[in-house]
Short mmCIF file of C-alpha atoms in Angstrom, two decimals:
data_model
loop_
_atom_site.label_atom_id
_atom_site.label_comp_id
_atom_site.label_asym_id
_atom_site.label_seq_id
_atom_site.Cartn_x
_atom_site.Cartn_y
_atom_site.Cartn_z
CA MET A 3 113.58 161.49 -3.78
CA GLU A 4 110.82 161.43 -1.18
CA THR A 5 110.82 163.83 1.76
CA ARG A 6 112.00 161.31 4.39
CA GLU A 7 114.95 160.31 2.19
CA ARG A 8 115.87 163.94 1.51
CA LEU A 9 115.88 164.62 5.25
CA ILE A 10 118.15 161.65 5.97
CA ALA A 11 120.51 162.52 3.10
CA SER A 12 120.67 166.15 4.24
CA MET A 13 121.37 165.13 7.83
CA GLN A 14 124.14 162.80 6.62
CA GLU A 15 125.80 165.60 4.71
CA LEU A 16 125.52 168.10 7.54
CA LEU A 17 126.69 165.66 10.21
CA TRP A 18 129.84 164.99 8.22
CA GLU A 19 130.40 168.66 7.52
CA ASN A 20 129.40 170.23 10.86
CA GLY A 21 129.05 167.43 13.42
CA TYR A 22 125.98 166.83 15.55
CA ALA A 23 126.19 169.93 17.74
CA GLY A 24 126.83 172.12 14.69
CA THR A 25 123.82 170.83 12.77
CA SER A 26 120.50 172.53 13.39
CA PRO A 27 117.09 171.14 12.42
CA ARG A 28 116.55 174.33 10.41
CA ALA A 29 119.73 173.70 8.38
CA VAL A 30 118.60 170.13 7.66
CA GLN A 31 115.16 171.32 6.58
CA LYS A 32 116.67 174.01 4.36
CA LEU A 33 119.08 171.61 2.65
CA ALA A 34 116.30 169.02 2.21
CA GLY A 35 113.91 171.65 0.88
CA THR A 36 111.26 170.74 3.45
CA ARG A 37 109.22 172.46 6.11
CA GLN A 38 109.55 171.93 9.85
CA SER A 39 106.25 170.05 9.91
CA SER A 40 107.60 167.56 7.36
CA MET A 41 110.62 166.76 9.51
CA TYR A 42 108.54 166.22 12.61
CA HIS A 43 106.08 164.10 10.65
CA PHE A 44 108.83 161.52 10.04
CA PHE A 45 111.07 162.00 13.09
CA ASP A 46 110.51 162.91 16.74
CA GLY A 47 113.40 165.33 16.59
CA LYS A 48 116.97 166.00 15.60
CA SER A 49 118.43 163.02 17.46
CA GLU A 50 116.07 160.50 15.87
CA LEU A 51 116.88 161.88 12.42
CA ALA A 52 120.59 161.77 13.25
CA VAL A 53 120.33 158.10 14.25
CA ALA A 54 118.62 157.32 10.93
CA ALA A 55 121.42 159.17 9.12
CA GLU A 56 124.08 157.29 11.10
CA TYR A 57 122.53 153.95 10.16
CA ARG A 58 122.42 155.03 6.51
CA MET A 59 126.08 156.04 6.66
CA SER A 60 126.83 152.64 8.20
CA GLU A 61 125.13 150.84 5.32
CA GLU A 62 127.14 152.82 2.79
CA LEU A 63 130.40 152.23 4.65
CA LYS A 64 129.68 148.49 4.98
CA ALA A 65 129.39 148.20 1.20
CA GLN A 66 132.71 150.03 0.68
CA ILE A 67 134.54 148.07 3.38
CA THR A 68 133.18 144.71 2.22
CA GLU A 69 134.45 145.46 -1.29
CA ARG A 70 137.87 146.53 -0.03
CA LEU A 71 138.31 143.52 2.26
CA ALA A 72 137.39 141.18 -0.61
CA SER A 73 140.14 142.53 -2.86
CA GLY A 74 143.63 141.09 -3.08
CA ASN A 75 144.93 137.61 -2.46
CA SER A 76 146.63 137.86 0.92
CA ALA A 77 145.53 139.22 4.28
CA ARG A 78 148.08 141.98 3.84
CA ASP A 79 146.54 142.93 0.46
CA LYS A 80 143.05 142.98 1.96
CA VAL A 81 144.08 145.08 4.96
CA ALA A 82 146.00 147.41 2.64
CA ALA A 83 142.84 147.85 0.56
CA PHE A 84 140.84 148.60 3.72
CA LEU A 85 143.44 151.17 4.78
CA SER A 86 143.76 152.77 1.36
CA ILE A 87 143.29 156.49 1.26
CA ASP A 88 140.12 157.82 -0.29
CA GLU A 89 139.31 161.25 -1.62
CA ASN A 90 137.82 162.28 1.73
CA VAL A 91 140.81 161.59 3.98
CA LEU A 92 141.00 165.20 5.14
CA ARG A 93 137.30 165.16 6.06
CA GLY A 94 137.80 162.11 8.26
CA CYS A 95 135.55 159.15 8.93
CA ARG A 96 131.90 160.07 8.65
CA LEU A 97 131.03 158.14 11.79
CA GLY A 98 134.31 158.32 13.68
CA ARG A 99 134.21 162.09 13.69
CA LEU A 100 130.83 162.07 15.39
CA VAL A 101 131.99 160.34 18.58
CA GLN A 102 134.29 163.28 19.21
CA ASP A 103 131.16 165.37 19.72
CA ALA A 104 130.28 165.53 23.44
CA GLU A 105 126.54 165.30 22.73
CA VAL A 106 127.02 162.11 20.70
CA ALA A 107 129.48 160.57 23.15
CA SER A 108 127.07 161.07 26.06
CA ASN A 109 123.92 159.88 24.27
CA ASP A 110 123.45 156.10 24.04
CA ALA A 111 121.02 156.32 21.10
CA LEU A 112 123.36 158.52 19.06
CA ARG A 113 126.43 156.46 19.94
CA GLU A 114 124.88 153.02 19.30
CA PRO A 115 125.00 153.03 15.46
CA ILE A 116 128.64 154.11 15.59
CA GLN A 117 129.59 151.48 18.13
CA GLU A 118 127.78 148.80 16.13
CA MET A 119 129.62 149.88 12.99
CA PHE A 120 133.02 149.81 14.67
CA GLU A 121 132.27 146.35 16.04
CA TRP A 122 131.26 145.18 12.56
CA ILE A 123 134.42 146.62 11.00
CA GLN A 124 136.63 145.01 13.62
CA ALA A 125 134.86 141.66 13.16
CA SER A 126 135.24 141.91 9.37
CA ILE A 127 138.95 142.63 9.64
CA GLY A 128 139.17 139.82 12.18
CA GLU A 129 137.57 137.37 9.73
CA VAL A 130 140.19 138.20 7.10
CA LEU A 131 143.01 137.78 9.60
CA HIS A 132 141.55 134.59 11.12
CA ARG A 133 141.36 132.96 7.66
CA ALA A 134 144.94 133.98 6.94
CA HIS A 135 146.04 132.76 10.37
CA ALA A 136 144.34 129.38 9.86
CA ALA A 137 146.02 129.08 6.45
CA GLY A 138 149.45 129.71 8.00
CA GLU A 139 149.84 133.07 6.29
CA LEU A 140 150.33 134.79 9.65
CA PRO A 141 152.61 133.84 12.57
CA ALA A 142 151.17 131.14 14.84
CA ASP A 143 151.50 133.30 17.97
CA LEU A 144 149.75 136.33 16.45
CA ASP A 145 146.86 137.77 18.51
CA VAL A 146 144.38 138.23 15.68
CA GLU A 147 141.86 140.15 17.80
CA ALA A 148 144.51 142.60 18.95
CA LEU A 149 145.71 143.14 15.39
CA SER A 150 142.18 143.70 14.05
CA THR A 151 141.62 146.27 16.82
CA ALA A 152 144.93 147.95 15.95
CA VAL A 153 144.05 148.13 12.25
CA LEU A 154 140.73 149.84 12.98
CA ALA A 155 142.29 152.15 15.57
CA LEU A 156 145.04 153.04 13.13
CA ARG A 157 142.58 154.06 10.44
CA GLN A 158 140.61 156.24 12.84
CA GLY A 159 143.75 157.80 14.30
CA ALA A 160 145.26 158.32 10.88
CA TYR A 161 142.22 160.38 9.89
CA VAL A 162 142.81 162.62 12.91
CA LEU A 163 146.50 163.05 12.06
CA ALA A 164 145.69 163.85 8.42
CA ARG A 165 143.04 166.39 9.39
CA GLY A 166 145.38 168.00 11.92
CA ALA A 167 148.15 168.34 9.33
CA GLN A 168 145.72 169.12 6.50
CA SER A 169 147.68 166.58 4.52
CA PRO A 170 147.16 162.91 3.65
CA GLU A 171 150.84 162.24 4.39
CA PRO A 172 150.40 161.19 8.05
CA PHE A 173 147.67 158.79 6.91
CA ARG A 174 150.03 157.27 4.31
CA ARG A 175 152.83 156.85 6.87
CA ALA A 176 150.49 155.22 9.39
CA VAL A 177 149.31 152.72 6.75
CA ILE A 178 152.91 151.83 5.88
CA GLY A 179 153.61 151.30 9.58
CA ILE A 180 150.71 148.94 10.23
CA LEU A 181 151.35 146.96 7.06
CA GLN A 182 154.87 146.28 8.29
CA LEU A 183 153.26 144.22 11.05
CA ILE A 184 151.47 141.96 8.57
CA PRO A 185 153.70 139.53 6.64
CA SER A 186 153.55 139.73 2.87
CA THR A 187 154.57 136.08 2.44
CA GLN A 188 153.74 132.78 4.08
CA ALA A 189 154.75 132.58 7.75
CA THR A 190 157.21 129.81 8.49
CA GLY A 191 156.04 129.00 11.78
#
């Protein structure tokens, strides 16, 4: 792996583990096995490297989410797949955790990749629900945009509950709750 890629991969790992404020350029360089001059050859500083790592995380998450939302036959199946628990539930969302960091929340450049990703996720969930709504699978009076926002918010909040309890159980219960709002059979009307 070339130096630039090692730096991005190292920043990804450390951001998820320690957050932005808890990740030092020195720690990134050490994990990547590079010198300070190498990092600053590719990036103007920590924040530029963090943005590159956030975009890389977004690409990886998009592939996972696209696969999950394509599975199953009904909107409920697809949303259930999106909400399914993964092996990292107690670590939380790689990007969602970052916006809880004051430095990220107050920095437009650091926040932009996360905001773009959340918008993409919500739009992707919305597409699934809109298709189901148009096919009569969901109630005619359903606010699809509100439900797609709720599904995304639930997943992010469920990560927080699971991390707080150090158990995936709150995540499981939250998924059951949101799925109760999505019919499992054709809507009648």
